[in-house]
GROMACS .gro file of C-alpha atoms in nm:
model
  235
    1MET     CA    1   0.001  -0.013  -0.014
    2THR     CA    2   0.145   0.339  -0.123
    3ALA     CA    3   0.201   0.607   0.172
    4ALA     CA    4  -0.109   0.816   0.010
    5ALA     CA    5  -0.313   0.525   0.048
    6MET     CA    6  -0.215   0.485   0.393
    7GLN     CA    7  -0.313   0.878   0.457
    8ALA     CA    8  -0.605   0.853   0.257
    9ARG     CA    9  -0.943   0.989   0.486
   10PRO     CA   10  -1.179   0.677   0.529
   11VAL     CA   11  -1.545   0.724   0.381
   12PRO     CA   12  -1.725   0.966   0.622
   13SER     CA   13  -1.990   0.776   0.869
   14ALA     CA   14  -2.221   1.078   0.892
   15ARG     CA   15  -2.258   1.311   0.614
   16PRO     CA   16  -2.114   1.673   0.650
   17THR     CA   17  -2.364   1.964   0.663
   18ALA     CA   18  -2.321   2.248   0.419
   19ASP     CA   19  -2.122   2.428   0.630
   20GLN     CA   20  -1.896   2.161   0.697
   21VAL     CA   21  -1.796   2.036   0.348
   22ARG     CA   22  -1.453   2.138   0.305
   23GLU     CA   23  -1.304   1.900  -0.028
   24ILE     CA   24  -1.535   1.852  -0.311
   25LEU     CA   25  -1.453   1.643  -0.651
   26ILE     CA   26  -1.573   1.730  -0.959
   27VAL     CA   27  -1.598   1.468  -1.215
   28ASP     CA   28  -1.619   1.640  -1.559
   29ASP     CA   29  -1.406   1.604  -1.883
   30HIS     CA   30  -1.449   1.935  -1.986
   31PRO     CA   31  -1.165   2.154  -1.836
   32LEU     CA   32  -1.361   2.505  -1.844
   33MET     CA   33  -1.618   2.319  -1.673
   34CYS     CA   34  -1.426   2.229  -1.387
   35ASP     CA   35  -1.244   2.519  -1.391
   36ALA     CA   36  -1.564   2.720  -1.368
   37LEU     CA   37  -1.721   2.515  -1.105
   38ALA     CA   38  -1.393   2.490  -0.919
   39LEU     CA   39  -1.316   2.858  -0.910
   40THR     CA   40  -1.700   2.911  -0.806
   41LEU     CA   41  -1.715   2.673  -0.536
   42LYS     CA   42  -1.393   2.816  -0.388
   43ILE     CA   43  -1.546   3.191  -0.347
   44SER     CA   44  -1.882   3.048  -0.289
   45PHE     CA   45  -1.831   2.843  -0.055
   46GLY     CA   46  -1.435   2.951   0.108
   47LEU     CA   47  -1.305   2.615   0.004
   48LYS     CA   48  -0.929   2.556   0.003
   49ASN     CA   49  -0.947   2.193  -0.197
   50VAL     CA   50  -1.164   2.179  -0.479
   51ARG     CA   51  -1.034   1.796  -0.631
   52THR     CA   52  -1.069   1.769  -1.010
   53ALA     CA   53  -1.149   1.413  -1.244
   54ARG     CA   54  -1.169   1.402  -1.605
   55SER     CA   55  -1.295   1.045  -1.607
   56LEU     CA   56  -1.536   0.778  -1.399
   57GLY     CA   57  -1.183   0.543  -1.413
   58ALA     CA   58  -0.990   0.824  -1.300
   59ALA     CA   59  -1.216   0.952  -1.026
   60VAL     CA   60  -1.247   0.574  -0.885
   61GLU     CA   61  -0.813   0.569  -0.874
   62GLN     CA   62  -0.779   0.920  -0.689
   63ILE     CA   63  -1.048   0.823  -0.410
   64ARG     CA   64  -0.887   0.514  -0.390
   65VAL     CA   65  -0.550   0.696  -0.310
   66GLN     CA   66  -0.655   1.052  -0.160
   67GLY     CA   67  -0.962   0.919   0.014
   68ALA     CA   68  -1.355   1.040   0.029
   69PRO     CA   69  -1.447   1.363  -0.048
   70ASP     CA   70  -1.705   1.541   0.104
   71ALA     CA   71  -1.952   1.598  -0.147
   72VAL     CA   72  -1.919   1.509  -0.501
   73ILE     CA   73  -2.035   1.695  -0.886
   74LEU     CA   74  -2.014   1.391  -1.113
   75ASP     CA   75  -2.101   1.535  -1.526
   76LEU     CA   76  -2.344   1.256  -1.659
   77ASN     CA   77  -2.170   1.191  -1.987
   78LEU     CA   78  -1.772   1.128  -1.938
   79PRO     CA   79  -1.559   0.960  -2.170
   80ASP     CA   80  -1.588   0.623  -1.998
   81ALA     CA   81  -1.906   0.618  -1.851
   82ARG     CA   82  -2.296   0.716  -2.023
   83GLY     CA   83  -2.580   0.766  -1.835
   84ALA     CA   84  -2.620   0.564  -1.495
   85GLU     CA   85  -2.297   0.400  -1.440
   86GLY     CA   86  -2.091   0.673  -1.309
   87ILE     CA   87  -2.345   0.725  -1.027
   88VAL     CA   88  -2.422   0.330  -0.924
   89THR     CA   89  -2.033   0.314  -0.979
   90LEU     CA   90  -1.936   0.599  -0.747
   91ARG     CA   91  -2.261   0.497  -0.498
   92ARG     CA   92  -2.049   0.173  -0.410
   93GLN     CA   93  -1.739   0.328  -0.331
   94LEU     CA   94  -1.884   0.636  -0.168
   95PRO     CA   95  -2.204   0.490   0.035
   96GLY     CA   96  -2.224   0.822   0.215
   97VAL     CA   97  -2.126   1.072   0.036
   98PRO     CA   98  -2.389   1.344  -0.116
   99ILE     CA   99  -2.342   1.307  -0.494
  100THR     CA  100  -2.471   1.555  -0.774
  101MET     CA  101  -2.539   1.454  -1.124
  102ILE     CA  102  -2.487   1.765  -1.402
  103SER     CA  103  -2.586   1.764  -1.758
  104ALA     CA  104  -2.763   1.946  -1.973
  105ASP     CA  105  -2.982   1.687  -2.091
  106LEU     CA  106  -3.310   1.732  -1.839
  107GLU     CA  107  -3.482   1.431  -1.977
  108GLY     CA  108  -3.760   1.359  -1.710
  109ALA     CA  109  -3.680   0.980  -1.786
  110MET     CA  110  -3.273   1.037  -1.697
  111ILE     CA  111  -3.337   1.202  -1.380
  112SER     CA  112  -3.587   0.971  -1.262
  113THR     CA  113  -3.264   0.715  -1.305
  114ALA     CA  114  -3.003   0.901  -1.125
  115MET     CA  115  -3.192   0.995  -0.859
  116ALA     CA  116  -3.341   0.596  -0.788
  117ALA     CA  117  -2.980   0.535  -0.816
  118GLY     CA  118  -2.861   0.734  -0.538
  119ALA     CA  119  -2.760   1.085  -0.657
  120GLN     CA  120  -2.854   1.367  -0.410
  121GLY     CA  121  -2.994   1.600  -0.647
  122TYR     CA  122  -2.947   1.627  -1.006
  123ILE     CA  123  -2.888   1.998  -1.194
  124SER     CA  124  -2.867   2.196  -1.539
  125LYS     CA  125  -2.542   2.290  -1.712
  126SER     CA  126  -2.703   2.615  -1.745
  127LEU     CA  127  -2.822   2.712  -1.382
  128SER     CA  128  -2.663   3.103  -1.276
  129ARG     CA  129  -2.429   3.109  -1.034
  130GLU     CA  130  -2.654   3.186  -0.768
  131ALA     CA  131  -2.894   2.872  -0.826
  132LEU     CA  132  -2.595   2.634  -0.851
  133VAL     CA  133  -2.480   2.773  -0.533
  134ASP     CA  134  -2.803   2.734  -0.375
  135SER     CA  135  -2.882   2.404  -0.498
  136LEU     CA  136  -2.560   2.278  -0.401
  137ARG     CA  137  -2.639   2.406  -0.041
  138ARG     CA  138  -2.949   2.213   0.009
  139MET     CA  139  -2.836   1.906  -0.117
  140TRP     CA  140  -2.543   1.981   0.129
  141GLU     CA  141  -2.832   2.017   0.394
  142GLY     CA  142  -2.975   1.703   0.286
  143GLU     CA  143  -3.258   1.803   0.066
  144HIS     CA  144  -3.322   1.618  -0.283
  145VAL     CA  145  -3.291   1.860  -0.549
  146THR     CA  146  -3.419   1.815  -0.954
  147PRO     CA  147  -3.494   2.041  -1.266
  148GLU     CA  148  -3.773   2.333  -1.163
  149GLY     CA  149  -4.040   2.188  -1.377
  150TYR     CA  150  -3.944   1.792  -1.311
  151GLN     CA  151  -4.228   1.558  -1.262
  152PRO     CA  152  -4.140   1.252  -1.070
  153ASP     CA  153  -4.344   0.952  -1.169
  154GLN     CA  154  -4.582   0.885  -0.952
  155ASP     CA  155  -4.548   0.515  -0.920
  156SER     CA  156  -4.292   0.487  -0.611
  157ALA     CA  157  -4.318   0.113  -0.689
  158ASP     CA  158  -4.146   0.165  -1.002
  159ASP     CA  159  -3.865   0.394  -0.822
  160ASP     CA  160  -3.851   0.122  -0.572
  161ALA     CA  161  -3.742  -0.142  -0.815
  162LYS     CA  162  -3.494   0.104  -1.055
  163ALA     CA  163  -3.315   0.154  -0.682
  164GLU     CA  164  -3.306  -0.205  -0.667
  165LEU     CA  165  -3.120  -0.272  -0.968
  166ALA     CA  166  -2.896   0.018  -0.942
  167ARG     CA  167  -2.801  -0.155  -0.556
  168ARG     CA  168  -2.734  -0.451  -0.772
  169PHE     CA  169  -2.543  -0.298  -1.021
  170SER     CA  170  -2.321  -0.127  -0.756
  171SER     CA  171  -2.229  -0.479  -0.610
  172LEU     CA  172  -2.012  -0.574  -0.942
  173THR     CA  173  -1.629  -0.524  -0.967
  174PRO     CA  174  -1.517  -0.243  -1.216
  175GLN     CA  175  -1.383  -0.553  -1.454
  176GLN     CA  176  -1.768  -0.729  -1.448
  177MET     CA  177  -1.900  -0.397  -1.507
  178LYS     CA  178  -1.655  -0.364  -1.838
  179ILE     CA  179  -1.793  -0.725  -1.931
  180LEU     CA  180  -2.135  -0.634  -1.877
  181ARG     CA  181  -2.081  -0.295  -2.086
  182LEU     CA  182  -1.980  -0.500  -2.383
  183ILE     CA  183  -2.262  -0.755  -2.334
  184CYS     CA  184  -2.499  -0.488  -2.396
  185LYS     CA  185  -2.318  -0.419  -2.696
  186GLY     CA  186  -2.355  -0.721  -2.860
  187LYS     CA  187  -2.015  -0.909  -2.808
  188ALA     CA  188  -1.955  -1.247  -2.795
  189ASN     CA  189  -1.745  -1.401  -2.496
  190LYS     CA  190  -1.399  -1.467  -2.774
  191GLU     CA  191  -1.424  -1.014  -2.852
  192ILE     CA  192  -1.472  -0.943  -2.535
  193SER     CA  193  -1.156  -1.169  -2.448
  194TYR     CA  194  -0.994  -1.029  -2.699
  195GLU     CA  195  -1.064  -0.664  -2.631
  196LEU     CA  196  -0.990  -0.691  -2.231
  197SER     CA  197  -0.699  -0.916  -2.319
  198ILE     CA  198  -0.804  -1.223  -2.059
  199ALA     CA  199  -0.893  -1.545  -2.142
  200GLU     CA  200  -1.219  -1.661  -2.247
  201ALA     CA  201  -1.259  -1.928  -1.936
  202THR     CA  202  -1.210  -1.572  -1.706
  203VAL     CA  203  -1.472  -1.390  -1.947
  204LYS     CA  204  -1.746  -1.702  -1.861
  205THR     CA  205  -1.691  -1.696  -1.468
  206HIS     CA  206  -1.695  -1.364  -1.505
  207ILE     CA  207  -2.030  -1.359  -1.667
  208THR     CA  208  -2.190  -1.650  -1.424
  209ALA     CA  209  -2.075  -1.362  -1.117
  210ILE     CA  210  -2.239  -1.100  -1.315
  211MET     CA  211  -2.563  -1.301  -1.334
  212SER     CA  212  -2.610  -1.387  -1.009
  213LYS     CA  213  -2.547  -1.033  -0.883
  214ILE     CA  214  -2.824  -0.915  -1.102
  215ASN     CA  215  -3.077  -1.196  -1.074
  216ALA     CA  216  -3.048  -1.236  -1.429
  217ARG     CA  217  -3.050  -1.631  -1.602
  218ARG     CA  218  -2.943  -1.489  -1.993
  219ARG     CA  219  -2.734  -1.221  -2.121
  220THR     CA  220  -3.102  -1.108  -2.272
  221GLN     CA  221  -3.219  -1.041  -1.972
  222ALA     CA  222  -2.864  -0.904  -1.811
  223VAL     CA  223  -2.882  -0.643  -2.118
  224LEU     CA  224  -3.309  -0.566  -2.038
  225LEU     CA  225  -3.218  -0.482  -1.686
  226ALA     CA  226  -2.923  -0.268  -1.773
  227ASN     CA  227  -3.115  -0.115  -2.036
  228SER     CA  228  -3.386  -0.029  -1.814
  229ILE     CA  229  -3.196   0.228  -1.587
  230ARG     CA  230  -3.011   0.344  -1.854
  231LEU     CA  231  -2.691   0.198  -1.694
  232PHE     CA  232  -2.460   0.269  -1.987
  233GLU     CA  233  -2.612   0.499  -2.230
  234ALA     CA  234  -2.790   0.827  -2.166
  235GLY     CA  235  -3.037   0.877  -2.458
   0.00000   0.00000   0.00000
C-alpha cells in the first residue's frame, strides 16, 4: 500500500452539513467547466481544496488513493461512462457522500433514473451561479434537488425497483462492469476476451458472477435490466 493510500481519509460515517463540506471532487471531462465550477465553489463556500477528475476511472482511482471527498459533482456523460454508470459506480465507493449529477440533458426519465440510483440531486449545467450555489447548499443539507418543472413518476414501486436494480449493479466489480458493458454492445465471449486481454474462461466466470449478482438468467435479460436503468447510455 502506498503512503498516500495509508493516509487517505476514510469514507465519512455521517454526512456533513453544508458548512462542514470542505473537500469536493468534480468529475467532468470539460476543462473549462471544471475550472469554472472549482472557482465558483472556492469563492462561494470558502473552499481551499477542490479536486477534479476527467473520467470515471480517474475518479475511482483518486478516491482510492486520496480518500473520500465530502461531496461529489458528477457529469452525466464522461469518456468512459454514460448514463447511470457513473452514479452507480461512485455510490458503491462513497455510500455516505452526497453526489450531485450535473448535465445539459434534463429528460425526465434520465433524472428519475439518476435519483433512483442514489444521486442527491440533479442540476442543469445552464444554472446561474446563484442558483447553482443555492442548489448545492440545499443538497449538502440533505435535500433532494431536481430541475424546476421536473415531475417525478407517481409510481413509487417503479422507483423502488430502479433503486434495487441500481443496488445490484453497484455490486459488480470494475472488470465485471466492463464485461457487462460489452455484453450490452452485443459482443460474444471471444470478442470480450480479446478486447479485455483475458482468457475466455475468465470471461465466462465473470459472466456467471454478473448473472448471479443482478439476478438474471440469460444475457438478453441482463441487457434488458441494464437498459431499464440506462446504465451505459444516456439517450
